[in-house]
mmCIF file of C-alpha atoms in Angstrom:
data_model
loop_
_atom_site.group_PDB
_atom_site.id
_atom_site.type_symbol
_atom_site.label_atom_id
_atom_site.label_comp_id
_atom_site.label_asym_id
_atom_site.label_seq_id
_atom_site.Cartn_x
_atom_site.Cartn_y
_atom_site.Cartn_z
ATOM 1 C CA MET A 455 4.550 27.981 -38.634
ATOM 2 C CA GLN A 456 6.882 31.046 -38.329
ATOM 3 C CA GLY A 457 9.272 32.714 -40.950
ATOM 4 C CA LYS A 458 8.725 33.889 -44.492
ATOM 5 C CA LEU A 459 8.869 31.721 -47.594
ATOM 6 C CA LEU A 460 11.829 32.350 -49.993
ATOM 7 C CA ASP A 461 10.052 33.942 -53.208
ATOM 8 C CA SER A 462 11.195 31.316 -55.370
ATOM 9 C CA ILE A 463 8.073 31.792 -57.488
ATOM 10 C CA GLY A 464 8.871 35.321 -58.160
ATOM 11 C CA PHE A 465 12.538 34.530 -58.771
ATOM 12 C CA LEU A 466 11.424 31.872 -61.293
ATOM 13 C CA LYS A 467 9.003 34.362 -63.167
ATOM 14 C CA GLU A 468 11.888 36.021 -64.813
ATOM 15 C CA PHE A 469 13.224 32.854 -66.326
ATOM 16 C CA ASP A 470 10.359 30.378 -66.813
ATOM 17 C CA PRO A 471 7.026 31.962 -66.153
ATOM 18 C CA ALA A 472 5.092 29.045 -67.256
ATOM 19 C CA ILE A 473 6.611 26.901 -64.469
ATOM 20 C CA ALA A 474 6.124 29.803 -62.054
ATOM 21 C CA GLU A 475 2.533 30.096 -62.937
ATOM 22 C CA THR A 476 1.603 26.474 -62.111
ATOM 23 C CA MET A 477 3.636 26.969 -59.007
ATOM 24 C CA GLU A 478 1.695 29.905 -58.107
ATOM 25 C CA ARG A 479 -1.606 28.240 -58.703
ATOM 26 C CA GLU A 480 -0.663 25.235 -56.420
ATOM 27 C CA PHE A 481 0.320 27.793 -53.601
ATOM 28 C CA ILE A 482 -3.167 29.360 -53.988
ATOM 29 C CA ARG A 483 -4.851 26.065 -53.831
ATOM 30 C CA GLN A 484 -2.799 25.039 -50.809
ATOM 31 C CA LYS A 485 -3.209 28.473 -49.057
ATOM 32 C CA ASP A 486 -7.060 28.567 -49.928
ATOM 33 C CA GLY A 487 -7.926 25.053 -49.250
ATOM 34 C CA LEU A 488 -8.211 22.609 -46.359
ATOM 35 C CA GLU A 489 -5.760 19.810 -46.511
ATOM 36 C CA LEU A 490 -7.017 16.675 -44.808
ATOM 37 C CA ILE A 491 -4.852 14.028 -46.878
ATOM 38 C CA ALA A 492 -3.697 11.960 -43.993
ATOM 39 C CA SER A 493 -0.006 11.670 -45.479
ATOM 40 C CA GLU A 494 0.264 15.315 -46.327
ATOM 41 C CA ASN A 495 1.379 18.312 -44.289
ATOM 42 C CA TYR A 496 3.367 21.670 -44.682
ATOM 43 C CA ALA A 497 7.085 21.649 -44.457
ATOM 44 C CA SER A 498 8.618 24.860 -42.738
ATOM 45 C CA PRO A 499 10.456 27.627 -44.708
ATOM 46 C CA ALA A 500 13.599 26.173 -43.110
ATOM 47 C CA VAL A 501 13.106 22.712 -44.598
ATOM 48 C CA MET A 502 12.243 24.232 -47.780
ATOM 49 C CA ALA A 503 15.335 26.411 -47.657
ATOM 50 C CA ALA A 504 17.496 23.387 -47.431
ATOM 51 C CA MET A 505 15.901 21.587 -50.134
ATOM 52 C CA GLY A 506 16.663 24.484 -52.494
ATOM 53 C CA SER A 507 20.123 24.924 -51.870
ATOM 54 C CA ILE A 508 23.388 24.414 -53.424
ATOM 55 C CA LEU A 509 23.771 20.798 -52.136
ATOM 56 C CA THR A 510 21.842 19.755 -54.993
ATOM 57 C CA ASN A 511 24.941 20.198 -57.009
ATOM 58 C CA LYS A 512 27.026 17.629 -54.926
ATOM 59 C CA TYR A 513 27.276 13.956 -56.105
ATOM 60 C CA ALA A 514 27.945 11.706 -53.052
ATOM 61 C CA GLU A 515 27.566 8.099 -53.909
ATOM 62 C CA GLY A 516 28.586 6.076 -50.764
ATOM 63 C CA ILE A 517 28.172 6.908 -46.962
ATOM 64 C CA PRO A 518 30.102 9.634 -44.999
ATOM 65 C CA GLY A 519 33.700 8.789 -45.039
ATOM 66 C CA ASP A 520 33.510 6.230 -47.651
ATOM 67 C CA ARG A 521 32.543 8.208 -51.119
ATOM 68 C CA HIS A 522 32.983 7.291 -54.499
ATOM 69 C CA TYR A 523 33.452 11.049 -55.362
ATOM 70 C CA GLY A 524 36.055 13.489 -54.151
ATOM 71 C CA GLY A 525 35.007 16.779 -52.686
ATOM 72 C CA CYS A 526 32.518 15.409 -50.119
ATOM 73 C CA GLN A 527 34.003 16.543 -46.910
ATOM 74 C CA PHE A 528 31.129 18.986 -46.107
ATOM 75 C CA VAL A 529 28.337 16.775 -47.372
ATOM 76 C CA ASP A 530 29.770 14.114 -44.916
ATOM 77 C CA GLU A 531 29.700 16.461 -42.171
ATOM 78 C CA MET A 532 26.268 17.340 -43.004
ATOM 79 C CA GLU A 533 24.938 13.887 -43.388
ATOM 80 C CA SER A 534 26.717 12.616 -40.452
ATOM 81 C CA LEU A 535 24.899 15.259 -38.450
ATOM 82 C CA CYS A 536 21.554 14.154 -39.942
ATOM 83 C CA ILE A 537 22.278 10.579 -39.052
ATOM 84 C CA GLU A 538 23.072 11.383 -35.378
ATOM 85 C CA ARG A 539 19.833 13.567 -35.180
ATOM 86 C CA ALA A 540 17.645 10.654 -36.333
ATOM 87 C CA LYS A 541 19.352 8.307 -33.953
ATOM 88 C CA ALA A 542 18.705 10.589 -31.129
ATOM 89 C CA LEU A 543 15.339 11.509 -32.035
ATOM 90 C CA PHE A 544 14.064 8.060 -32.190
ATOM 91 C CA GLY A 545 16.448 6.295 -29.978
ATOM 92 C CA ALA A 546 17.666 3.832 -32.767
ATOM 93 C CA GLU A 547 21.500 2.503 -32.718
ATOM 94 C CA CYS A 548 22.050 3.015 -36.479
ATOM 95 C CA ALA A 549 20.337 5.006 -39.571
ATOM 96 C CA ASN A 550 20.477 5.397 -43.184
ATOM 97 C CA VAL A 551 19.225 8.598 -44.043
ATOM 98 C CA GLN A 552 19.579 8.406 -48.027
ATOM 99 C CA PRO A 553 16.455 6.624 -49.244
ATOM 100 C CA HIS A 554 14.518 8.868 -51.582
ATOM 101 C CA SER A 555 11.026 7.747 -50.482
ATOM 102 C CA GLY A 556 9.350 5.554 -47.979
ATOM 103 C CA SER A 557 8.837 2.992 -50.827
ATOM 104 C CA GLN A 558 12.700 2.916 -51.568
ATOM 105 C CA ALA A 559 13.564 2.584 -47.867
ATOM 106 C CA ASN A 560 11.213 -0.609 -48.008
ATOM 107 C CA ALA A 561 12.544 -1.982 -51.128
ATOM 108 C CA ALA A 562 16.220 -1.595 -49.561
ATOM 109 C CA VAL A 563 15.189 -3.496 -46.403
ATOM 110 C CA GLU A 564 13.648 -6.268 -48.287
ATOM 111 C CA LEU A 565 16.677 -6.371 -50.646
ATOM 112 C CA ALA A 566 18.965 -6.596 -47.558
ATOM 113 C CA ILE A 567 16.773 -9.436 -45.653
ATOM 114 C CA LEU A 568 15.265 -11.586 -48.621
ATOM 115 C CA GLN A 569 16.124 -13.487 -51.521
ATOM 116 C CA PRO A 570 13.706 -13.664 -54.413
ATOM 117 C CA GLY A 571 10.969 -16.345 -53.408
ATOM 118 C CA ASP A 572 11.375 -15.608 -49.643
ATOM 119 C CA THR A 573 8.489 -15.544 -47.519
ATOM 120 C CA MET A 574 7.347 -11.882 -46.264
ATOM 121 C CA MET A 575 4.168 -11.117 -44.247
ATOM 122 C CA GLY A 576 2.603 -7.828 -44.017
ATOM 123 C CA MET A 577 -0.694 -6.131 -43.879
ATOM 124 C CA ASP A 578 -2.939 -6.690 -46.860
ATOM 125 C CA PRO A 579 -3.107 -3.190 -48.828
ATOM 126 C CA GLY A 580 -6.880 -3.901 -49.170
ATOM 127 C CA SER A 581 -7.334 -3.757 -45.355
ATOM 128 C CA GLY A 582 -4.937 -0.807 -44.914
ATOM 129 C CA GLY A 583 -1.300 -2.115 -45.653
ATOM 130 C CA HIS A 584 1.012 -0.299 -48.037
ATOM 131 C CA MET A 585 1.703 -1.467 -51.474
ATOM 132 C CA THR A 586 5.143 -2.190 -50.720
ATOM 133 C CA HIS A 587 3.963 -4.849 -48.161
ATOM 134 C CA GLY A 588 3.215 -7.400 -50.607
ATOM 135 C CA ASP A 589 0.592 -5.693 -53.223
ATOM 136 C CA ALA A 590 0.526 -8.127 -56.342
ATOM 137 C CA THR A 591 1.248 -5.063 -58.607
ATOM 138 C CA ASN A 592 4.105 -4.013 -56.678
ATOM 139 C CA TYR A 593 7.683 -5.182 -56.895
ATOM 140 C CA SER A 594 7.153 -6.742 -53.204
ATOM 141 C CA GLY A 595 4.294 -8.757 -54.497
ATOM 142 C CA THR A 596 6.419 -9.849 -57.591
ATOM 143 C CA TYR A 597 9.765 -10.887 -56.368
ATOM 144 C CA TYR A 598 8.849 -12.438 -52.913
ATOM 145 C CA ASN A 599 6.374 -15.065 -51.746
ATOM 146 C CA VAL A 600 3.732 -12.845 -49.761
ATOM 147 C CA VAL A 601 1.417 -13.752 -47.121
ATOM 148 C CA SER A 602 -0.788 -11.153 -46.043
ATOM 149 C CA TYR A 603 -2.699 -10.604 -42.730
ATOM 150 C CA GLY A 604 -5.695 -8.299 -42.610
ATOM 151 C CA VAL A 605 -8.137 -6.841 -39.994
ATOM 152 C CA ASP A 606 -11.250 -8.289 -38.422
ATOM 153 C CA PRO A 607 -14.233 -7.406 -40.907
ATOM 154 C CA GLN A 608 -16.535 -6.953 -38.009
ATOM 155 C CA ASN A 609 -14.624 -4.174 -36.171
ATOM 156 C CA GLY A 610 -11.770 -3.198 -38.358
ATOM 157 C CA LEU A 611 -9.158 -4.328 -35.781
ATOM 158 C CA LEU A 612 -5.933 -6.139 -36.134
ATOM 159 C CA ASP A 613 -6.594 -9.666 -34.753
ATOM 160 C CA TYR A 614 -3.278 -10.513 -33.075
ATOM 161 C CA ASP A 615 -4.020 -14.097 -32.436
ATOM 162 C CA ARG A 616 -5.012 -14.557 -35.972
ATOM 163 C CA ILE A 617 -1.729 -12.965 -37.180
ATOM 164 C CA ARG A 618 0.321 -15.445 -34.619
ATOM 165 C CA ASP A 619 -1.432 -18.371 -36.220
ATOM 166 C CA GLN A 620 -0.685 -17.088 -39.700
ATOM 167 C CA ALA A 621 2.863 -16.565 -39.034
ATOM 168 C CA LYS A 622 3.406 -19.924 -37.409
ATOM 169 C CA LYS A 623 2.099 -21.440 -40.621
ATOM 170 C CA ALA A 624 3.816 -19.421 -43.028
ATOM 171 C CA GLN A 625 7.237 -19.060 -41.357
ATOM 172 C CA PRO A 626 8.159 -15.603 -42.881
ATOM 173 C CA LYS A 627 11.715 -14.451 -43.010
ATOM 174 C CA LEU A 628 10.439 -10.841 -42.814
ATOM 175 C CA LEU A 629 7.248 -9.785 -40.584
ATOM 176 C CA ILE A 630 6.067 -6.442 -41.481
ATOM 177 C CA ALA A 631 3.954 -4.125 -39.163
ATOM 178 C CA GLY A 632 2.681 -0.695 -40.044
ATOM 179 C CA ALA A 633 -0.074 0.605 -42.307
ATOM 180 C CA SER A 634 -1.257 3.601 -44.403
ATOM 181 C CA ALA A 635 -4.995 3.275 -43.449
ATOM 182 C CA TYR A 636 -5.261 2.087 -40.010
ATOM 183 C CA PRO A 637 -6.536 4.520 -37.255
ATOM 184 C CA ARG A 638 -5.562 2.753 -34.127
ATOM 185 C CA GLN A 639 -2.378 2.267 -32.251
ATOM 186 C CA ILE A 640 -0.251 -0.848 -33.499
ATOM 187 C CA ASP A 641 1.121 -2.896 -30.618
ATOM 188 C CA PHE A 642 4.711 -3.349 -31.618
ATOM 189 C CA GLN A 643 5.313 -5.517 -28.383
ATOM 190 C CA ILE A 644 3.002 -8.240 -29.669
ATOM 191 C CA PHE A 645 4.262 -8.152 -33.426
ATOM 192 C CA ALA A 646 8.061 -8.440 -31.958
ATOM 193 C CA ASP A 647 6.971 -11.365 -29.879
ATOM 194 C CA ILE A 648 5.508 -13.141 -32.844
ATOM 195 C CA ALA A 649 8.585 -12.391 -34.923
ATOM 196 C CA ARG A 650 10.605 -14.072 -32.236
ATOM 197 C CA GLU A 651 8.397 -17.186 -32.088
ATOM 198 C CA VAL A 652 8.953 -17.700 -35.880
ATOM 199 C CA GLY A 653 12.494 -16.534 -36.156
ATOM 200 C CA ALA A 654 11.619 -13.711 -38.427
ATOM 201 C CA VAL A 655 13.209 -10.210 -38.905
ATOM 202 C CA PHE A 656 10.622 -7.611 -37.678
ATOM 203 C CA MET A 657 10.264 -4.631 -39.379
ATOM 204 C CA VAL A 658 7.917 -1.540 -38.715
ATOM 205 C CA ASP A 659 6.926 0.819 -41.548
ATOM 206 C CA MET A 660 6.012 3.893 -39.268
ATOM 207 C CA ALA A 661 5.742 6.376 -42.470
ATOM 208 C CA HIS A 662 2.353 7.542 -41.207
ATOM 209 C CA ILE A 663 3.016 7.892 -37.579
ATOM 210 C CA ALA A 664 6.663 8.978 -37.242
ATOM 211 C CA GLY A 665 6.013 12.516 -36.219
ATOM 212 C CA LEU A 666 3.490 11.214 -33.586
ATOM 213 C CA VAL A 667 6.363 8.841 -32.402
ATOM 214 C CA ALA A 668 9.003 11.615 -32.150
ATOM 215 C CA GLY A 669 6.546 13.707 -30.448
ATOM 216 C CA GLY A 670 5.639 11.099 -27.736
ATOM 217 C CA ALA A 671 2.068 10.801 -29.048
ATOM 218 C CA HIS A 672 2.534 7.107 -30.192
ATOM 219 C CA MET A 673 4.048 4.031 -28.963
ATOM 220 C CA ASN A 674 7.692 3.917 -30.259
ATOM 221 C CA PRO A 675 8.508 0.861 -32.517
ATOM 222 C CA VAL A 676 12.411 1.183 -32.403
ATOM 223 C CA PRO A 677 12.792 -0.593 -29.011
ATOM 224 C CA TYR A 678 10.647 -3.524 -30.480
ATOM 225 C CA ALA A 679 11.707 -3.801 -34.202
ATOM 226 C CA ASP A 680 15.025 -5.056 -35.969
ATOM 227 C CA ILE A 681 14.380 -2.423 -38.633
ATOM 228 C CA VAL A 682 12.194 0.775 -38.735
ATOM 229 C CA THR A 683 11.221 2.531 -42.151
ATOM 230 C CA THR A 684 9.726 5.805 -42.611
ATOM 231 C CA THR A 685 8.905 8.691 -44.787
ATOM 232 C CA THR A 686 10.099 12.122 -43.542
ATOM 233 C CA HIS A 687 7.106 14.030 -44.587
ATOM 234 C CA LYS A 688 3.361 13.295 -43.288
ATOM 235 C CA THR A 689 3.384 13.730 -39.565
ATOM 236 C CA LEU A 690 6.923 14.285 -39.267
ATOM 237 C CA ARG A 691 6.539 17.527 -41.412
ATOM 238 C CA GLY A 692 10.098 17.308 -43.229
ATOM 239 C CA PRO A 693 10.879 16.863 -47.041
ATOM 240 C CA ARG A 694 9.488 14.037 -49.349
ATOM 241 C CA GLY A 695 12.108 11.194 -48.521
ATOM 242 C CA GLY A 696 12.854 8.130 -46.622
ATOM 243 C CA LEU A 697 14.743 6.988 -43.647
ATOM 244 C CA ILE A 698 15.930 3.552 -42.158
ATOM 245 C CA LEU A 699 16.570 2.904 -38.602
ATOM 246 C CA CYS A 700 17.861 -0.347 -37.412
ATOM 247 C CA ARG A 701 19.997 -2.433 -34.947
ATOM 248 C CA GLU A 702 23.837 -2.281 -35.550
ATOM 249 C CA GLU A 703 23.887 -5.890 -36.800
ATOM 250 C CA PHE A 704 21.922 -4.844 -39.987
ATOM 251 C CA ILE A 705 23.363 -1.459 -40.950
ATOM 252 C CA ASP A 706 26.227 -2.821 -43.366
ATOM 253 C CA ARG A 707 23.486 -4.961 -45.045
ATOM 254 C CA ILE A 708 21.116 -1.839 -45.288
ATOM 255 C CA ASN A 709 23.943 0.528 -46.561
ATOM 256 C CA ASP A 710 24.814 -1.738 -49.189
ATOM 257 C CA ALA A 711 21.155 -2.339 -50.161
ATOM 258 C CA VAL A 712 20.579 1.476 -50.359
ATOM 259 C CA PHE A 713 23.846 1.924 -52.401
ATOM 260 C CA PRO A 714 24.544 0.321 -54.728
ATOM 261 C CA GLY A 715 21.558 -1.928 -54.255
ATOM 262 C CA ILE A 716 18.602 0.360 -55.421
ATOM 263 C CA GLN A 717 20.246 3.787 -55.559
ATOM 264 C CA GLY A 718 23.041 5.907 -56.745
ATOM 265 C CA GLY A 719 23.805 9.266 -55.440
ATOM 266 C CA PRO A 720 21.671 10.408 -52.555
ATOM 267 C CA LEU A 721 20.037 13.809 -52.713
ATOM 268 C CA GLU A 722 22.188 15.872 -50.220
ATOM 269 C CA HIS A 723 19.985 18.671 -50.444
ATOM 270 C CA ILE A 724 17.002 16.517 -49.302
ATOM 271 C CA VAL A 725 19.224 15.071 -46.647
ATOM 272 C CA ALA A 726 19.975 18.494 -45.117
ATOM 273 C CA ALA A 727 16.197 19.198 -45.298
ATOM 274 C CA LYS A 728 15.802 15.991 -43.236
ATOM 275 C CA ALA A 729 18.577 17.098 -40.815
ATOM 276 C CA VAL A 730 16.512 20.431 -40.377
ATOM 277 C CA CYS A 731 13.104 18.477 -39.780
ATOM 278 C CA PHE A 732 14.914 16.211 -37.228
ATOM 279 C CA ARG A 733 16.078 19.335 -35.015
ATOM 280 C CA GLU A 734 12.379 20.877 -35.316
ATOM 281 C CA ALA A 735 10.917 17.380 -34.363
ATOM 282 C CA ALA A 736 13.169 17.486 -31.043
ATOM 283 C CA GLU A 737 11.622 20.798 -30.083
ATOM 284 C CA ASP A 738 9.152 20.993 -27.235
ATOM 285 C CA SER A 739 6.402 22.939 -29.675
ATOM 286 C CA PHE A 740 6.723 19.842 -31.688
ATOM 287 C CA LYS A 741 5.474 17.488 -28.849
ATOM 288 C CA THR A 742 2.540 19.958 -28.352
ATOM 289 C CA TYR A 743 1.957 19.802 -32.234
ATOM 290 C CA THR A 744 1.641 15.999 -32.074
ATOM 291 C CA ARG A 745 -0.646 15.880 -29.195
ATOM 292 C CA ASN A 746 -2.833 18.462 -30.869
ATOM 293 C CA VAL A 747 -2.799 16.328 -34.050
ATOM 294 C CA VAL A 748 -4.318 13.429 -32.119
ATOM 295 C CA LYS A 749 -6.620 15.232 -30.084
ATOM 296 C CA ASN A 750 -8.197 17.057 -33.414
ATOM 297 C CA ALA A 751 -8.279 13.421 -34.959
ATOM 298 C CA LYS A 752 -10.436 12.193 -31.940
ATOM 299 C CA VAL A 753 -12.613 15.291 -32.108
ATOM 300 C CA LEU A 754 -12.973 15.113 -36.010
ATOM 301 C CA ALA A 755 -14.054 11.365 -35.489
ATOM 302 C CA GLU A 756 -16.731 12.145 -33.073
ATOM 303 C CA ALA A 757 -17.911 14.982 -34.936
ATOM 304 C CA LEU A 758 -18.238 12.904 -37.929
ATOM 305 C CA SER A 759 -20.011 10.175 -36.182
ATOM 306 C CA ASP A 760 -22.528 12.897 -35.003
ATOM 307 C CA GLU A 761 -23.090 13.946 -38.476
ATOM 308 C CA GLY A 762 -24.119 10.338 -39.251
ATOM 309 C CA PHE A 763 -20.847 8.681 -40.773
ATOM 310 C CA ASP A 764 -19.917 5.182 -39.765
ATOM 311 C CA ILE A 765 -16.596 5.441 -38.236
ATOM 312 C CA VAL A 766 -14.326 2.569 -38.736
ATOM 313 C CA THR A 767 -13.087 0.950 -35.584
ATOM 314 C CA GLY A 768 -15.526 3.392 -33.638
ATOM 315 C CA GLY A 769 -12.666 6.179 -33.385
ATOM 316 C CA THR A 770 -8.924 6.744 -33.884
ATOM 317 C CA ASP A 771 -5.784 6.549 -31.901
ATOM 318 C CA ASN A 772 -3.627 8.468 -34.164
ATOM 319 C CA HIS A 773 -3.856 11.245 -36.908
ATOM 320 C CA MET A 774 -6.353 9.673 -39.050
ATOM 321 C CA VAL A 775 -10.038 8.905 -39.426
ATOM 322 C CA LEU A 776 -11.593 6.165 -41.592
ATOM 323 C CA ALA A 777 -15.348 6.757 -42.653
ATOM 324 C CA ASP A 778 -17.701 4.258 -44.259
ATOM 325 C CA LEU A 779 -20.026 6.022 -46.667
ATOM 326 C CA GLN A 780 -22.754 3.249 -47.058
ATOM 327 C CA SER A 781 -25.277 5.305 -45.239
ATOM 328 C CA PHE A 782 -24.794 8.112 -47.468
ATOM 329 C CA GLY A 783 -24.916 6.149 -50.712
ATOM 330 C CA VAL A 784 -21.970 7.943 -52.283
ATOM 331 C CA SER A 785 -18.450 6.219 -53.165
ATOM 332 C CA GLY A 786 -15.419 7.459 -51.475
ATOM 333 C CA HIS A 787 -13.811 8.409 -54.686
ATOM 334 C CA GLY A 788 -17.224 10.425 -55.592
ATOM 335 C CA LEU A 789 -16.900 12.084 -52.302
ATOM 336 C CA GLN A 790 -13.276 12.841 -52.904
ATOM 337 C CA ASN A 791 -13.932 14.485 -56.231
ATOM 338 C CA LYS A 792 -16.892 16.554 -54.449
ATOM 339 C CA MET A 793 -14.700 17.734 -51.810
ATOM 340 C CA ASP A 794 -12.141 18.902 -54.416
ATOM 341 C CA ALA A 795 -14.602 20.866 -55.966
ATOM 342 C CA ASN A 796 -15.158 22.742 -52.353
ATOM 343 C CA ASN A 797 -11.764 23.355 -51.704
ATOM 344 C CA ILE A 798 -11.053 20.384 -49.331
ATOM 345 C CA THR A 799 -8.695 17.438 -50.351
ATOM 346 C CA LEU A 800 -9.247 14.084 -48.754
ATOM 347 C CA ASN A 801 -8.697 10.384 -49.936
ATOM 348 C CA GLY A 802 -11.505 8.041 -51.218
ATOM 349 C CA LEU A 803 -10.592 4.361 -50.442
ATOM 350 C CA SER A 804 -12.235 1.057 -50.239
ATOM 351 C CA LEU A 805 -12.926 -0.364 -47.140
ATOM 352 C CA PRO A 806 -13.228 -4.278 -46.208
ATOM 353 C CA GLY A 807 -16.818 -5.385 -46.433
ATOM 354 C CA SER A 808 -17.991 -1.950 -47.620
ATOM 355 C CA ALA A 809 -20.041 -1.718 -51.027
ATOM 356 C CA THR A 810 -19.470 2.098 -51.441
ATOM 357 C CA GLY A 811 -16.051 2.261 -49.744
ATOM 358 C CA GLY A 812 -15.077 5.401 -47.651
ATOM 359 C CA ILE A 813 -12.881 8.257 -47.066
ATOM 360 C CA ARG A 814 -9.538 8.701 -45.075
ATOM 361 C CA VAL A 815 -9.192 12.230 -43.476
ATOM 362 C CA GLY A 816 -6.328 13.447 -41.399
ATOM 363 C CA THR A 817 -5.384 16.297 -39.252
ATOM 364 C CA PRO A 818 -1.662 16.891 -39.372
ATOM 365 C CA ALA A 819 -1.822 19.725 -42.094
ATOM 366 C CA VAL A 820 -4.877 21.627 -40.430
ATOM 367 C CA THR A 821 -3.265 21.348 -37.095
ATOM 368 C CA THR A 822 0.033 22.852 -38.550
ATOM 369 C CA ARG A 823 -2.023 25.756 -39.527
ATOM 370 C CA GLY A 824 -3.259 26.072 -35.891
ATOM 371 C CA MET A 825 -6.723 24.660 -36.086
ATOM 372 C CA GLY A 826 -8.148 23.030 -33.046
ATOM 373 C CA GLU A 827 -11.421 21.322 -31.627
ATOM 374 C CA ALA A 828 -13.852 23.941 -32.805
ATOM 375 C CA GLU A 829 -12.518 23.867 -36.530
ATOM 376 C CA MET A 830 -12.695 20.160 -36.367
ATOM 377 C CA LYS A 831 -16.375 20.315 -35.970
ATOM 378 C CA GLN A 832 -16.784 23.017 -38.871
ATOM 379 C CA ILE A 833 -14.700 20.613 -40.960
ATOM 380 C CA ALA A 834 -16.801 17.496 -40.228
ATOM 381 C CA ARG A 835 -20.041 19.631 -40.991
ATOM 382 C CA CYS A 836 -18.603 20.648 -44.264
ATOM 383 C CA ILE A 837 -17.664 16.943 -45.284
ATOM 384 C CA ALA A 838 -21.447 16.090 -44.266
ATOM 385 C CA LEU A 839 -22.815 18.895 -46.264
ATOM 386 C CA THR A 840 -21.094 17.757 -49.346
ATOM 387 C CA ALA A 841 -21.992 14.021 -48.778
ATOM 388 C CA ARG A 842 -25.700 14.931 -48.586
ATOM 389 C CA ASP A 843 -25.330 17.138 -51.382
ATOM 390 C CA PHE A 844 -27.962 19.752 -50.242
ATOM 391 C CA PRO A 845 -29.043 22.408 -52.488
ATOM 392 C CA GLY A 846 -26.520 25.179 -51.832
ATOM 393 C CA THR A 847 -23.959 23.175 -50.106
ATOM 394 C CA THR A 848 -21.075 24.266 -52.288
ATOM 395 C CA ASP A 849 -21.722 27.931 -51.308
ATOM 396 C CA GLU A 850 -21.963 27.212 -47.939
ATOM 397 C CA VAL A 851 -19.043 25.030 -47.541
ATOM 398 C CA LYS A 852 -16.787 27.165 -49.525
ATOM 399 C CA ALA A 853 -17.651 30.079 -47.258
ATOM 400 C CA ILE A 854 -16.669 27.906 -44.224
ATOM 401 C CA VAL A 855 -13.364 26.829 -45.912
ATOM 402 C CA LYS A 856 -12.634 30.658 -46.804
ATOM 403 C CA SER A 857 -13.360 31.701 -43.349
ATOM 404 C CA LEU A 858 -11.157 29.071 -41.839
ATOM 405 C CA CYS A 859 -8.234 29.627 -44.345
ATOM 406 C CA GLU A 860 -8.364 33.444 -43.694
ATOM 407 C CA LYS A 861 -8.332 32.880 -39.937
ATOM 408 C CA TYR A 862 -5.481 30.413 -39.796
ATOM 409 C CA PRO A 863 -3.285 31.435 -42.908
ATOM 410 C CA LEU A 864 -0.616 29.212 -44.407
ATOM 411 C CA TYR A 865 3.002 30.666 -43.787
ATOM 412 C CA GLY A 866 1.505 33.267 -41.854
#
């Protein structure tokens, strides 16, 4: 990552030192720690500059060329460029760049396709799916009839034959593929075939893998799906926000579902930041980055296995690794808290069939800092030392973390 950060903290110190102080401590936390949360990354200075811009002043309800406010001629140009970049990056017919988050992108699609009580089918959140795919505590599980599919408890993999049988029985109106905690490539062709067999609209939530898709390191769902949703941060390394890609036949319904369906005015400063990140993701250097993300994840999985962790599915095809902690006798959230104290952040999570749960670790952020295979082995050692809770572990782990962060500075 090149370029200097805008000194927003220094600027803010003059007006609101209390907020500036919390921002400074968060910057130090990011700078001096290792970020292994699979859904987090570091936005570039260019992306952050767009987010902190005068575009935040402009209301622009509607879509380019059809706004409810005057004075939108320049944000129309910017948002139209953002749309074109998104379409080109992923090979999509149409795009809506306004959703404030991936969850709101999913909500808009479900609103566009379903009526309350209609059947939707997605991955069980307990098996790695996202809450918007039908969790009982989420709007999706409240307003729609949800049929969930999971993974094979023996190997942790999707069982496509079983999913096909479930779909034939349930006859969903919307079939969703995509996950928040699944370390293997998803075969979108098979899902598309299943959707056609049962007459369902096929949606892919590629929030976790969007950057890998953009960089050619993962199968692109766009040619197979009717609708694709994603966040724009995570592996895509842009601002926190959402994006919907779709076939032309769905774009009017999608646009209406976003506004006025679930949102008012789009955040045009965030839309501008999305446009910047789409430009960055189209560069050759980003392709190299995504290949390194996957390579690092594979090395990290192997190194964790060598340290005694039980790796779910036996490895990874993407940016994340799931590790069961039963052999260590510690819970996923317990280890998460211990790692936090040692300046490493990761996720504890429940795993099907596991008494202790496990951890989800990802390589996007550490790869952004420039770390490679040797560093992944050091990181695996840090996780293992902490899990075993050996005497003196904290000092040893913190020393390794400090060395890595100094060698690979954030925004250096």
